[in-house]
Amino acid sequence: MIKRILYSLLLIMPICLKAQVAGTINGTIIDNDSGEPLSFVTVALIPKGATAPVAGCSSDDEGKFSLPNPKKGEYAMQFSYVGYLSDSRSVSVTAEGKSVNIGVIKLKTDKKILKEVVVTEQRSQMSFEIDKRIFTVDQSIALTGGSASDVLADIPSVEVDTEGTVSLRGSESVTVWINGKASGLTGDNQGDILQQLPAGSIEKIEVITNPSAKHSPEGTAGIINIILKRDRKAGYYGSAQAGADTNGGFNGGANFNYSSGAVDAYANLNYRNMRFKNKGETYAEYYDSRSYLSQKSGGTHNPSNLFARAGLTWRMTRKDELYVNLMGTFGDRKNKSRIDAENGILGNGAVNAMTEKFTRTTNQHGKPLMYNAELGYTHRWSDTHFLDLSVGHHVWQQDNNNVFEQENIFLATADTARSYQFQSNNIKNSNSSIKLDYEYKINDNHRIEAGYKGDFANDKSRVNTYRDKEHTAVESKLYNDFNYRQQTHALYGTYSGRIKRFGFQLGLRGEYWNVKTRTIDWEKKESGVEAPYTNKNFFKLFPSAFISYEIGDGHEIQANYTRRLRRPWGGQLNSFKNINDSTNISYGNPELTPEYSNAFELNYIKNWKDHTLSLSAYYRTTDDVIERISYNEGRIIYTTHENVSQTQSAGLEITGKNRLFKVLDITTSVNLFYYKLDAFEYMIAGHKITGKASENFSWNARLTASAMLPWGITMQVTGRYNAKRIVAQGYREPSYMLDIGLRKSFDNHWSLSLNARDLLDSRGRHSVTSNDSFYRDSKNSHGGRTFGFTLTYSFGNMKAKMPKRKQQEIPSSGYDDYGGDI
């Protein structure tokens, strides 16, 4: 059955061209009511007594179709089109080379589809391709009204910590894209942008754990690609929604899509006002001074922003397409926090002697602004031979004003000390890119791809700090003016082929990049001397190889190898010291170099009618690993980044999809992995930093159950568990969380979603860090238990002409396009 479907799709997808051949079967397809021609109607030619087509095509702009070189025989021609009832005609070809005209076919609209009848069976949240997994977000009820960060935190093998840092399979070296492009996301702004991007604008998430040479090698753990919605139903379609939650947050938005024969257009506008409660506890011991620190923190995080998207695609001819996409967000961020702490002398037993208490309050106010513009052109010689050129420009900027106030009480003398600091931080990151992709499918078994990618980044950050409320007394030690520039040029080529049951792809990517950084402190600023840039040049080759074997119907096994890297981003290179917490100060390291990985994977997929099993075994070695390193000076712990050592990672990822009783869909994912970090020793700021060799076996699991309940209610439950695992200089304790959502549709236009996020109030991070001079135990949580609702109204007119779309090719004989663009 599966083979028949694949063969059918293969045959019916190509466009029918008016080929000048000896014989054809031709005709014209029109709308039964309006008489207008219908383009892209699927036409299938099926021999009498058979079920699978032997040829097929789609109608052109004028509704005409033509099947060349029909063999002698009796056939049934079937016509199908979204929004219309299918139809068929009997055809008799009496001789080779003879043309048959079957006249005009009139298709009637499907009234059931036009009324948008509610479907009583759910679409699965997860699908598989041999080189990636695809997660459909619009089926996730519990995420309604959330953000992109919430969406990613719900994806198997993906984690998002309380600071917005994304990791994949336990590694933070992962690249996040929007619509197949970096879109300006970096380690500096990634957490902020993902928090502002509404979940309702996301269609699906693609997780690519071992990308081919066609894609950027950035991110040793792989690529997470966020695909935003761009519905292309016939005519116009849209929705409006509003929601609120028990934290006091609220949101509202609308989207609109329009399609015609020559133009596709979309627009999306969303406003979100979010409120989160943060809390934390830290306990630290300092062995050299025999002292301790105990503190509790709490606060609120209140970002609000307006998010907008718009785009237009103009099909100038059947071969030429011009498109433009715009995306932007601006808003306001307010953070308030309070730390209550005590210092003292470590006792010989369980009792410590407190010597000092202090309170530190932080008020932050920021105004973020982001916009991204893309202009592109596609030329198609055919559906399997095309050239795509795009240019883009991205800007992220944020102006922050921070007020720090601290009061210290010294118990021995009853003295009190108060301090005040005002700090302004102006950030502007810009990136321009150009991308050229060429693809040519020589025949059903051979394909070549080649292209160029250029990126030009310029990041600026300036910090001014004052110690008085009039902002006249400069804190010169906390002045910083940092500039980071990087340009990257990449060329790639891949060759894909198939020999019977074996498929393969070989690829090579060469990248040259230049990095310039400059830090201006107060002394350099006052002297007026032009500070020089540090300048580093790199050139590396990144090969990839994929091999697959089709075992049988529904079985496929694949092995692959890629070489990847992780470049340090601007914040990791900036030597400025972050003083939000005066006892835990972080800063960057301008001497960081990239880390490089060799990644191997072995994948197996088995499909049944209602079940799918995916096994993925992986092994990765990484050199010059970038890790957070901590040391203390008295009672202050400093954290920076360093290329510490080498690591080895190995694991087995097991994912299953099961549909039970037609109303219950269960997706289960278990990731078992082993991690080893070699020993290291460094001198940092005059301190000898050591780390012992460590190894650890850990695992995580996730289960999502979606069920159709009576009265048309859909319920979804998602649970997740992360076992204990090691990191440099310490480990992270286990964590777990649970989300529940309900959805009910009314009147074919209205729907109501209710959700409970972090129902057990357990989402957070508990980490332990230590070395020869200190020990620290830290707990942090973000958000907390939240109940919310979202009300949605949908509208549309599906009677208009179906738009022309780029057709997705179905590879023959089960061969997957490993290097396909995304």
PDB file of N, CA and C in Angstrom, residues 214 435-438 449-453 490-494 509:
ATOM      1  N   LYS A 214      25.336  21.279   2.546  1.00  0.00           N
ATOM      2  CA  LYS A 214      24.578  22.387   1.974  1.00  0.00           C
ATOM      3  C   LYS A 214      24.272  23.447   3.030  1.00  0.00           C
ATOM      4  N   LYS A 435      22.616  34.877  -0.470  1.00  0.00           N
ATOM      5  CA  LYS A 435      22.584  33.422  -0.607  1.00  0.00           C
ATOM      6  C   LYS A 435      22.168  33.051  -2.028  1.00  0.00           C
ATOM      7  N   LEU A 436      22.926  32.151  -2.643  1.00  0.00           N
ATOM      8  CA  LEU A 436      22.648  31.684  -3.999  1.00  0.00           C
ATOM      9  C   LEU A 436      22.656  30.162  -3.987  1.00  0.00           C
ATOM     10  N   ASP A 437      21.546  29.542  -4.374  1.00  0.00           N
ATOM     11  CA  ASP A 437      21.428  28.084  -4.412  1.00  0.00           C
ATOM     12  C   ASP A 437      21.052  27.633  -5.821  1.00  0.00           C
ATOM     13  N   TYR A 438      21.752  26.591  -6.270  1.00  0.00           N
ATOM     14  CA  TYR A 438      21.472  25.993  -7.583  1.00  0.00           C
ATOM     15  C   TYR A 438      21.214  24.509  -7.395  1.00  0.00           C
ATOM     16  N   GLU A 449      23.796  19.786  -6.343  1.00  0.00           N
ATOM     17  CA  GLU A 449      23.446  21.051  -5.713  1.00  0.00           C
ATOM     18  C   GLU A 449      24.731  21.829  -5.460  1.00  0.00           C
ATOM     19  N   ALA A 450      24.645  23.128  -5.589  1.00  0.00           N
ATOM     20  CA  ALA A 450      25.807  23.976  -5.328  1.00  0.00           C
ATOM     21  C   ALA A 450      25.309  25.349  -4.906  1.00  0.00           C
ATOM     22  N   GLY A 451      26.181  26.111  -4.242  1.00  0.00           N
ATOM     23  CA  GLY A 451      25.740  27.436  -3.832  1.00  0.00           C
ATOM     24  C   GLY A 451      26.808  28.221  -3.105  1.00  0.00           C
ATOM     25  N   TYR A 452      26.451  29.469  -2.805  1.00  0.00           N
ATOM     26  CA  TYR A 452      27.323  30.403  -2.086  1.00  0.00           C
ATOM     27  C   TYR A 452      26.511  31.078  -0.999  1.00  0.00           C
ATOM     28  N   LYS A 453      27.155  31.345   0.141  1.00  0.00           N
ATOM     29  CA  LYS A 453      26.504  32.086   1.234  1.00  0.00           C
ATOM     30  C   LYS A 453      27.514  33.074   1.801  1.00  0.00           C
ATOM     31  N   ALA A 490      31.148  31.280   2.128  1.00  0.00           N
ATOM     32  CA  ALA A 490      31.071  29.822   2.051  1.00  0.00           C
ATOM     33  C   ALA A 490      30.660  29.378   0.650  1.00  0.00           C
ATOM     34  N   LEU A 491      31.277  28.307   0.167  1.00  0.00           N
ATOM     35  CA  LEU A 491      30.904  27.635  -1.071  1.00  0.00           C
ATOM     36  C   LEU A 491      30.637  26.172  -0.752  1.00  0.00           C
ATOM     37  N   TYR A 492      29.583  25.606  -1.350  1.00  0.00           N
ATOM     38  CA  TYR A 492      29.287  24.202  -1.091  1.00  0.00           C
ATOM     39  C   TYR A 492      28.884  23.497  -2.377  1.00  0.00           C
ATOM     40  N   GLY A 493      29.033  22.192  -2.376  1.00  0.00           N
ATOM     41  CA  GLY A 493      28.571  21.354  -3.466  1.00  0.00           C
ATOM     42  C   GLY A 493      28.218  19.984  -2.935  1.00  0.00           C
ATOM     43  N   THR A 494      27.116  19.409  -3.423  1.00  0.00           N
ATOM     44  CA  THR A 494      26.725  18.056  -3.025  1.00  0.00           C
ATOM     45  C   THR A 494      26.318  17.267  -4.265  1.00  0.00           C
ATOM     46  N   ARG A 509      31.890  21.549   1.942  1.00  0.00           N
ATOM     47  CA  ARG A 509      31.666  22.975   2.136  1.00  0.00           C
ATOM     48  C   ARG A 509      32.970  23.599   2.613  1.00  0.00           C
TER      49      ARG A 509
END
